mmCIF file of C-alpha atoms and ligand atoms in Angstrom:
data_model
loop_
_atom_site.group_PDB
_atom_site.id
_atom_site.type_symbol
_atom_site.label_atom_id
_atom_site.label_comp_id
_atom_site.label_asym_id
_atom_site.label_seq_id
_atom_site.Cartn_x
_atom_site.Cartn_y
_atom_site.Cartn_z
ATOM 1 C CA UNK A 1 0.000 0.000 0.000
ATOM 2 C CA UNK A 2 1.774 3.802 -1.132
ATOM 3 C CA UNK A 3 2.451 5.635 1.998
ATOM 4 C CA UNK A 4 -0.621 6.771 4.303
ATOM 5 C CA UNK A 5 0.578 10.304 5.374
ATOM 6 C CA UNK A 6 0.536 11.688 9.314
ATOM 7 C CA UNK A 7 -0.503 15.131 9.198
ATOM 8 C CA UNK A 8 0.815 17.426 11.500
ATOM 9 C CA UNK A 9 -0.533 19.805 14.434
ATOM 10 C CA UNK A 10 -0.277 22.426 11.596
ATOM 11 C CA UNK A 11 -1.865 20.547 8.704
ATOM 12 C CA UNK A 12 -4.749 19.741 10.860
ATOM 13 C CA UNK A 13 -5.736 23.277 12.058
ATOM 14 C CA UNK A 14 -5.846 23.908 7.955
ATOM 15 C CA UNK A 15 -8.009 20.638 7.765
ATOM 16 C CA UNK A 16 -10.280 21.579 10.473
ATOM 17 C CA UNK A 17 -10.682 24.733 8.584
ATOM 18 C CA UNK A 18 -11.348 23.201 5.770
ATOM 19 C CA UNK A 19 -13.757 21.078 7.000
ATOM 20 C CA UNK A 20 -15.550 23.751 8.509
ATOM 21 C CA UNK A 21 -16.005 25.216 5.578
ATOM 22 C CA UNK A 22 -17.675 22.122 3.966
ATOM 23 C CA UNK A 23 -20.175 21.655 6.740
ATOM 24 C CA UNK A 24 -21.261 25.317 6.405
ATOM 25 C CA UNK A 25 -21.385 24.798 2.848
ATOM 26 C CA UNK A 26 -23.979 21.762 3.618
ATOM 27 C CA UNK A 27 -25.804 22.991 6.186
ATOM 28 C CA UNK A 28 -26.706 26.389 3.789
ATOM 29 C CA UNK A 29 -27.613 23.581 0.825
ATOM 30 C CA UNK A 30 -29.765 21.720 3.451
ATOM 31 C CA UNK A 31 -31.630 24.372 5.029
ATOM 32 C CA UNK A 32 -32.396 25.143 1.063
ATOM 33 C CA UNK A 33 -33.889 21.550 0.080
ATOM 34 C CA UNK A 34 -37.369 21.459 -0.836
ATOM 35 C CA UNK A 35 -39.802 20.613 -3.439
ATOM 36 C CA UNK A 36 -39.752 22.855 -6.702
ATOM 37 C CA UNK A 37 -35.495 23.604 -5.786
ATOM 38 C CA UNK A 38 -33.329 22.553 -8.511
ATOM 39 C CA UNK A 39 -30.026 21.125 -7.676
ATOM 40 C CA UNK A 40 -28.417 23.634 -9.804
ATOM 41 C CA UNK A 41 -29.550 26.227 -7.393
ATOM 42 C CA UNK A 42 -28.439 24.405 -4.458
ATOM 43 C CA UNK A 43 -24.535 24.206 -6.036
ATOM 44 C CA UNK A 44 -24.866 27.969 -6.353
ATOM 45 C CA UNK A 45 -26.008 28.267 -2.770
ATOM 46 C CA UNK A 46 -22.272 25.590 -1.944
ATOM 47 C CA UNK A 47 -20.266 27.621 -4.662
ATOM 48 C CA UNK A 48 -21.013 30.484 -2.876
ATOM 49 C CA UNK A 49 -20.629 29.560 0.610
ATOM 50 C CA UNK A 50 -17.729 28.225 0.034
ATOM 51 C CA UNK A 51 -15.998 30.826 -2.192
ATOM 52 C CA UNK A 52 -17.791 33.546 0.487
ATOM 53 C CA UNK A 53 -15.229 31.996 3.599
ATOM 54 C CA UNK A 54 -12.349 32.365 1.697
ATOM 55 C CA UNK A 55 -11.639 28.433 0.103
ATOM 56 C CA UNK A 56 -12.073 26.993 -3.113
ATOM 57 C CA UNK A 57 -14.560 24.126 -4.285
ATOM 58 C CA UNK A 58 -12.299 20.970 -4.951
ATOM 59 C CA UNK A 59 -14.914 19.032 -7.235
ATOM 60 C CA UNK A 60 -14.862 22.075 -9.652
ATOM 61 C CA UNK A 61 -12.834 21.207 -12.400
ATOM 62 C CA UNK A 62 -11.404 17.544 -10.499
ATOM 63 C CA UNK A 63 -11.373 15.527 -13.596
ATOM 64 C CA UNK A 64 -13.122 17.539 -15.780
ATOM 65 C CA UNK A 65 -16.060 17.818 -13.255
ATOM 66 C CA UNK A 66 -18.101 20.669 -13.991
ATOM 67 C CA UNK A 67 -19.926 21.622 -10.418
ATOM 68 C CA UNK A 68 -19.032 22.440 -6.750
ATOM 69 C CA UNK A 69 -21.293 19.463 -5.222
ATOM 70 C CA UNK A 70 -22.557 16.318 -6.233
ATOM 71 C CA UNK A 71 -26.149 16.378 -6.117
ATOM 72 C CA UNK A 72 -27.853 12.356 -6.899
ATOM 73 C CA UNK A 73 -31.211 11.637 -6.533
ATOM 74 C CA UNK A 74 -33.055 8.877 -5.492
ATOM 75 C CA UNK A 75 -31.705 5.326 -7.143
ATOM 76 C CA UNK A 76 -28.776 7.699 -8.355
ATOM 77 C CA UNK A 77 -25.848 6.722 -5.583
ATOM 78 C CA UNK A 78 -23.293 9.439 -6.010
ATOM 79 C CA UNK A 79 -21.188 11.672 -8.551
ATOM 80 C CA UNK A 80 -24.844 13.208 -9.923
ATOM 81 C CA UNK A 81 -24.244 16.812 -11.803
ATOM 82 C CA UNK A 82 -26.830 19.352 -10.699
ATOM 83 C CA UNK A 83 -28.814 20.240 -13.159
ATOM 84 C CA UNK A 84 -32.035 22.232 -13.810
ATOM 85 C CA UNK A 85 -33.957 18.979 -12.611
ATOM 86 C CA UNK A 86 -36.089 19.988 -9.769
ATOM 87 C CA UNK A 87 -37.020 18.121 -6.087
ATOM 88 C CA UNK A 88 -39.821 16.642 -5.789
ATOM 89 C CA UNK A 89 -41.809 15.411 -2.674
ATOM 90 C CA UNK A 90 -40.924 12.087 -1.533
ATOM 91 C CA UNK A 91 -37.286 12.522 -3.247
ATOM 92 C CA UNK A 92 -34.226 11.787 -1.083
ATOM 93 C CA UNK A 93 -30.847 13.570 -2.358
ATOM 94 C CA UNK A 94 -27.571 13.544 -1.792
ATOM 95 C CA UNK A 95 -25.104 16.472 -1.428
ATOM 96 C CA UNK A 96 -21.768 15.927 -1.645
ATOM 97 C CA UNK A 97 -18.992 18.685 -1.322
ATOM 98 C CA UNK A 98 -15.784 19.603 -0.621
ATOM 99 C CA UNK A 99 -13.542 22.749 -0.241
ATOM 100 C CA UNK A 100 -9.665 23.271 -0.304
ATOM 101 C CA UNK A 101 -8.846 26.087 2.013
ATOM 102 C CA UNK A 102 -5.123 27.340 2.132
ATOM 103 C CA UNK A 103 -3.889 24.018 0.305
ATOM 104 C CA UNK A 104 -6.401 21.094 3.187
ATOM 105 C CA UNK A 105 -9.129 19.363 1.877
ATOM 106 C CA UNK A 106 -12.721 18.374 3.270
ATOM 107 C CA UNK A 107 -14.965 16.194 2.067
ATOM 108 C CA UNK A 108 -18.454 15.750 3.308
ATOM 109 C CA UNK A 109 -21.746 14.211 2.750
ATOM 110 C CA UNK A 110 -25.055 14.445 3.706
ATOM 111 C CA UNK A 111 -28.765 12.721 2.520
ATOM 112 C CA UNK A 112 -31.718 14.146 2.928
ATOM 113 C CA UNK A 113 -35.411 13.470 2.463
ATOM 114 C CA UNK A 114 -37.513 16.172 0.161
ATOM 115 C CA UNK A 115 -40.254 16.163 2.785
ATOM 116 C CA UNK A 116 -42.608 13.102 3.612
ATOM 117 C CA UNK A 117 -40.929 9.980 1.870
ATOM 118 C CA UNK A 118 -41.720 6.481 2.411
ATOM 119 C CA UNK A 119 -40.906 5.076 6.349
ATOM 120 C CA UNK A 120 -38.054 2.332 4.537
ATOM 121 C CA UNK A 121 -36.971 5.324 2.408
ATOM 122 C CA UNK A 122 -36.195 7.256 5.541
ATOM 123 C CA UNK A 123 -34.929 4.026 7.358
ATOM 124 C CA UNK A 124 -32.477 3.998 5.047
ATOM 125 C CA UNK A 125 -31.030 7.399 5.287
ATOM 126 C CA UNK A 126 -31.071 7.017 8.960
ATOM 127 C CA UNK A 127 -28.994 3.525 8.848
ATOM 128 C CA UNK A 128 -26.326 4.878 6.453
ATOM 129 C CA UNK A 129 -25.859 7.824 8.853
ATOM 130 C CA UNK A 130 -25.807 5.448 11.301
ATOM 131 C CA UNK A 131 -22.941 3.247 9.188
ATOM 132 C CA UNK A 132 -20.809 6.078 8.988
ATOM 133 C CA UNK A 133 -20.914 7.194 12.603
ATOM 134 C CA UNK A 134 -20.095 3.236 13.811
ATOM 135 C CA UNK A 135 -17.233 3.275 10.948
ATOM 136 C CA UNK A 136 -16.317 6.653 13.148
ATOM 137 C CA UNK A 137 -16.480 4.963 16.025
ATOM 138 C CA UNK A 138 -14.076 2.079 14.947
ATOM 139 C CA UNK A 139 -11.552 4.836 14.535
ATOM 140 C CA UNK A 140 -8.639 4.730 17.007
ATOM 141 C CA UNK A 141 -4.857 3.784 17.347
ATOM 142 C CA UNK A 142 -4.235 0.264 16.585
ATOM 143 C CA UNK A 143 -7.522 -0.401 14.850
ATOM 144 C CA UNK A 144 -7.254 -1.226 11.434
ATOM 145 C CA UNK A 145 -9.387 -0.405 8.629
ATOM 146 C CA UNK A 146 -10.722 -3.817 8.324
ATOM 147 C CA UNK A 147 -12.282 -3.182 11.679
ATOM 148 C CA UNK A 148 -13.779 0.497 9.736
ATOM 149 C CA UNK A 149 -15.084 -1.323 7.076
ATOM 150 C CA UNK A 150 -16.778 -4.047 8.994
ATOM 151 C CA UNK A 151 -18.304 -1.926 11.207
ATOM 152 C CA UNK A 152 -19.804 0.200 8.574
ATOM 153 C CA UNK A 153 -21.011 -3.382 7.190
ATOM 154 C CA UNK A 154 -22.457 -4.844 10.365
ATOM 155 C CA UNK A 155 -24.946 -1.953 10.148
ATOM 156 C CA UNK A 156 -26.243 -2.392 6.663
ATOM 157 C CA UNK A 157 -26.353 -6.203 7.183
ATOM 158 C CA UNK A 158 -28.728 -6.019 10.734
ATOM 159 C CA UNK A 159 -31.079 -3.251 8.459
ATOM 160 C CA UNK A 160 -31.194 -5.679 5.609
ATOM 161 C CA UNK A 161 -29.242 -2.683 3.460
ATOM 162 C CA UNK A 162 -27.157 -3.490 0.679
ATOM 163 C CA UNK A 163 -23.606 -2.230 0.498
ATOM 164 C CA UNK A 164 -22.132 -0.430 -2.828
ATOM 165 C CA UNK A 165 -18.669 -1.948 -2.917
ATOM 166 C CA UNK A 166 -17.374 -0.100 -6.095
ATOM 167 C CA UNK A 167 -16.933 2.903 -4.400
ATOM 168 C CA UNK A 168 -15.791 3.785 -1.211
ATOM 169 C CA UNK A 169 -13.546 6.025 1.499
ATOM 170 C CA UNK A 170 -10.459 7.106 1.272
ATOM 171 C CA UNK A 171 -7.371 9.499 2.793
ATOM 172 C CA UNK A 172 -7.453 12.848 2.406
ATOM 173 C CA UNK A 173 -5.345 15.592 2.734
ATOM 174 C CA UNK A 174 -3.295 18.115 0.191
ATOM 175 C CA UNK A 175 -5.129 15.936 -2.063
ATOM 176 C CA UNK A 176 -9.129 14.786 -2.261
ATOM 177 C CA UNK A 177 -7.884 11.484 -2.800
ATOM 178 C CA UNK A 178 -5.128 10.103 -0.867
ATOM 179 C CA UNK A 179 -4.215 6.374 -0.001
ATOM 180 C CA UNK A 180 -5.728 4.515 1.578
ATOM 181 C CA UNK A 181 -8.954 3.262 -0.232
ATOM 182 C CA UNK A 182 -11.557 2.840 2.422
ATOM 183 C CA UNK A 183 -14.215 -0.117 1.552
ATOM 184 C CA UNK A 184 -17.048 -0.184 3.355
ATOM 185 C CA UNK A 185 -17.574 -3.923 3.290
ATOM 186 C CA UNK A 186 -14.517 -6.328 4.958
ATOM 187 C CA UNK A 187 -13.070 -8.636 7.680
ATOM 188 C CA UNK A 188 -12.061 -6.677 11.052
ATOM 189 C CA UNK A 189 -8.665 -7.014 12.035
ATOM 190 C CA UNK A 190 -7.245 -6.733 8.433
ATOM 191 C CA UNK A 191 -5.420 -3.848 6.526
ATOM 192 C CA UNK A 192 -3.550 -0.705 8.030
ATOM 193 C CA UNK A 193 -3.049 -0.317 11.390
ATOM 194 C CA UNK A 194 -4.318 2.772 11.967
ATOM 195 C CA UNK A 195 -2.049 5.981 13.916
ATOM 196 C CA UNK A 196 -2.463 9.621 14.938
ATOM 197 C CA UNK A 197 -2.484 12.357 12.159
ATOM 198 C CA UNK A 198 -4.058 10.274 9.931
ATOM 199 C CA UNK A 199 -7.236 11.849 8.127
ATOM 200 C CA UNK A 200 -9.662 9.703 6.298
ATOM 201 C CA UNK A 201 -12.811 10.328 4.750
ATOM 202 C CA UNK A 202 -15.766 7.489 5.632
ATOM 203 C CA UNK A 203 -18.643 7.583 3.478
ATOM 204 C CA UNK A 204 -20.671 4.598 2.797
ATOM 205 C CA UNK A 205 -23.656 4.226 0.393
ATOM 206 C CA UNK A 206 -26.503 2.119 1.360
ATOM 207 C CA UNK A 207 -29.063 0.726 -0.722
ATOM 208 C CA UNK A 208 -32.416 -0.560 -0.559
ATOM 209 C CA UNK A 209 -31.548 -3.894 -2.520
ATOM 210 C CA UNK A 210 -28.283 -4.883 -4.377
ATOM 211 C CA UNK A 211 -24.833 -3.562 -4.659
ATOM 212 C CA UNK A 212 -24.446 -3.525 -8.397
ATOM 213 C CA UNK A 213 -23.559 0.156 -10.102
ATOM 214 C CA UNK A 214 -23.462 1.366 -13.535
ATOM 215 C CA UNK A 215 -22.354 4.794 -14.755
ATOM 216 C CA UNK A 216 -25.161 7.054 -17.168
ATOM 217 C CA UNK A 217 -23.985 8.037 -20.336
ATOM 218 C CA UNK A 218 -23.107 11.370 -18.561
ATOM 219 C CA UNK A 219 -20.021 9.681 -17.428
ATOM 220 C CA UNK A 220 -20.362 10.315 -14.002
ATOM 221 C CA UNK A 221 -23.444 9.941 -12.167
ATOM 222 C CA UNK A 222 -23.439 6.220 -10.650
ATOM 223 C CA UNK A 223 -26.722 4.277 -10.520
ATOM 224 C CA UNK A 224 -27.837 1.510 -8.812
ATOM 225 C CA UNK A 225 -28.241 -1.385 -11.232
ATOM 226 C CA UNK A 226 -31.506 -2.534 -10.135
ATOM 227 C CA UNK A 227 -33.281 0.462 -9.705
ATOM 228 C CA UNK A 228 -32.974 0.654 -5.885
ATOM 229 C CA UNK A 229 -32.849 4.092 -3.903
ATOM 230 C CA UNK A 230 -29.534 4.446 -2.406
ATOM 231 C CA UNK A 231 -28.002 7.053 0.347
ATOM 232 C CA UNK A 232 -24.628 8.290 1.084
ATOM 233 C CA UNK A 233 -22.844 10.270 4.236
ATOM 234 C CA UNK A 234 -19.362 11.198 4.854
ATOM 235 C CA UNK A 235 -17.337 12.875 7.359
ATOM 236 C CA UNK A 236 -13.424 13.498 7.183
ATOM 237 C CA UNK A 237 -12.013 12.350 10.184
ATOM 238 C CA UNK A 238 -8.261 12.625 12.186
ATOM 239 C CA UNK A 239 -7.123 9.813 14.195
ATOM 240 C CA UNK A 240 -5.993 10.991 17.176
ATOM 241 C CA UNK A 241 -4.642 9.715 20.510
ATOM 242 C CA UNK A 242 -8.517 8.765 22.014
ATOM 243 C CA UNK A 243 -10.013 7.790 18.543
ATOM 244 C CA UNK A 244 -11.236 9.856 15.765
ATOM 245 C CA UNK A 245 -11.840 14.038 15.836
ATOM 246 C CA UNK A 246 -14.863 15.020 12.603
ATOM 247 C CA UNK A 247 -13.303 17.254 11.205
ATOM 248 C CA UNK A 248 -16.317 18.523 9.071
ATOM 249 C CA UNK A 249 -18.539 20.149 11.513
ATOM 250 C CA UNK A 250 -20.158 22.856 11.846
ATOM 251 C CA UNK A 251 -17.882 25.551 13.977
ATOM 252 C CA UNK A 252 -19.285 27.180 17.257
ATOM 253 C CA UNK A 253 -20.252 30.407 16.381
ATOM 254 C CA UNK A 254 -20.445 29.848 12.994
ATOM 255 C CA UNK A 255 -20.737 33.745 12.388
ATOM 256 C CA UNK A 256 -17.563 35.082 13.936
ATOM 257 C CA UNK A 257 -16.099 32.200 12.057
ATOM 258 C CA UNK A 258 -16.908 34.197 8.702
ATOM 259 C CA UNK A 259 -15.461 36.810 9.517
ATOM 260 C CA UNK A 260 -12.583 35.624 10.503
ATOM 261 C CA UNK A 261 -11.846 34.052 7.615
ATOM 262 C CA UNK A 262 -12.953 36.464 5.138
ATOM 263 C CA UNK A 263 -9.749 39.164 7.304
ATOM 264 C CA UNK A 264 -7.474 36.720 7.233
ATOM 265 C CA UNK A 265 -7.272 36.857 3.479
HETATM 266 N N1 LIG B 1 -16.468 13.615 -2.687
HETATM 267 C C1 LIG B 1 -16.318 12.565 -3.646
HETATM 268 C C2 LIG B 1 -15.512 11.475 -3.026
HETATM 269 O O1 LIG B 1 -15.489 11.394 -1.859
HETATM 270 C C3 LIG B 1 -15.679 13.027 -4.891
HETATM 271 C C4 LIG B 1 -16.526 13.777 -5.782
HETATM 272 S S1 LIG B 1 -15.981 13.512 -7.350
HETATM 273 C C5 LIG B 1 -15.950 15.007 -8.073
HETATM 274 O O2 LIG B 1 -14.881 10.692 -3.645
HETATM 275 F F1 LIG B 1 -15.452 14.873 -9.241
HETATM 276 F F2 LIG B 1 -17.139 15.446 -8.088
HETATM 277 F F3 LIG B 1 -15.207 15.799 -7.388
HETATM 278 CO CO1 LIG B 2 -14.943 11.409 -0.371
#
C-alpha cells in the first residue's frame, strides 16, 4: 500500500478549517432543500458559501467535473451533476462537497429526504448515517481499517441494506484522494493499522436492494443497477490519541467564524 501520510498539528488546524467550511457549505444547501429547488440552485447556494469563507470548491474542475457538489437523486448513488432537474416530494438527495482552504481538503456528505418519503426510504437514510458514525467509532490507534469497514457493514447487514462496494472512502489531505482506499464492506482485524495524524474520509452508500452500479452516459453519475434508492454520508475524520476528531462540523459560532476568515485573506 503507497504511503498513508501523518498530518501534523499544523496541517490539521488547515483541515479543520477546511472542513468547517464544507459543513457550512452543507448545512446552507440543506436548510435550502425542498420541493420545486433545482439542484443547480443548491450548487450555487455551496459555490457560494464556500468561495464567500475564503476556500475553493475541490470538485470544480477535479477531472473535468463541472460543479461544486454532487447532487444524486433517489436510485442515483453518487457523482450526480446538478442540473435544472427539480425536487420533488418524496425525493431523497444527496449532497456531496468539498472545499480546499489554504492548500487542506474536506470532504463531506449528507442525505436528505424532500419532505414526507416512504418510512423504509427514511430508514435507510437514517442507517447509512448510522454506518458512517459506527465506521467513526471504529476509529482509534491500533484499529485497522478492516475493523472500519466491517463496522460500517455490520450496520447495513442487521437493516437488511445493501452495500455499494465499487466505491468507497479514502485518505485525504493536500489531495481529495489520498491512499488509503476505504471499503465499506470487509473482515475486522485486516489492513492498516491505523495511527495519529491520519485523516480519512468514511462515506458509505446504502441501498435498498443490491450492490451492483453502472455509470449514465453522462459519465459520471453512478446508478444503482436494479433500480434501488440508495443514500450516502461522509465525514473526514483525524485519528488521534482517544479515537477519531470530525473534522467537518459545523464551527461554534459559525458567524464570527466568517469573519474571521474572510480578514485573514
Ligand atoms: N467527494 C467525492 C468522493 O469522496 C468526490 C466527488 S468527485 C468530483 O470521492 F469529481 F465530483 F469531485
Ligand atoms: Co470522499
Amino acid at each position: 500500500m503507497a504511503t498513508v501520510t501523518r498530518k501534523s498539528h499544523a496541517q490539521l488546524v488547515k483541515m479543520r478549517r477546511a472542513g468547517q467550511i464544507t459543513a457550512l457549505a452543507l448545512q446552507a444547501v440543506a436548510q435550502a432543500i425542498h420541493a420545486g429547488v433545482s439542484t443547480a440552485e443548491l450548487d450555487r447556494i455551496a459555490e457560494k458559501t464556500i468561495r464567500g469563507l475564503g476556500a475553493v470548491p475541490s470538485f470544480k474542475g477535479y477531472h473535468g467535473y463541472p460543479a461544486s457538489i454532487c447532487a444524486s437523486i433517489n436510485d442515483e448513488i453518487v457523482h450526480g451533476i446538478p442540473s435544472r432537474r427539480q425536487l420533488r416530494e418524496g425525493d431523497i438527495v444527496s449532497i456531496d462537497a468539498g472545499a480546499i482552504w489554504r492548500g487542506y481538503q474536506g470532504d463531506s456528505a449528507i442525505t436528505v429526504a424532500v419532505d414526507q418519503v416512504e418510512p423504509r426510504v427514511q430508514a435507510l437514510i437514517q442507517a447509512t448515517q448510522d454506518g458512517l458514525h459506527a465506521g467513526i467509532a471504529a476509529v482509534r490507534v491500533g484499529a485497522t481499517l478492516g475493523d472500519v469497514s466491517h463496522a460500517i457493514q455490520a450496520v447495513a447487514d442487521a437493516a437488511g441494506f445493501g452495500v455499494v462496494r465499487e466505491y468507497g472512502g479514502h485518505g485525504i489531505g493536500a489531495a481529495m484522494h489520498e491512499p488509503p482506499r476505504i471499503p465499506n464492506w470487509g473482515a475486522p482485524g485486516r489492513g492498516l493499522v491505523l495511527e495519529t495524524g491520519m485523516t480519512l474520509a468514511i462515506e458509505p452508500m446504502y441501498t435498498m436492494r443490491g450492490y451492483e452500479t453502472r455509470v449514465l452516459s453522462d459519465d459520471w453519475t453512478v446508478v444503482t443497477a436494479d433500480g434501488s434508492w440508495a443514500a450516502h454520508w461522509e465525514h473526514t475524520v483525524a485519528v488521534t490519541e482517544t479515537g477519531a476528531e470530525i473534522l467537518t462540523l459545523v464551527p461554534d459560532g459559525a458567524g464570527a467564524e466568517v469573519v474571521e476568515v474572510q480578514d485573514e485573506n
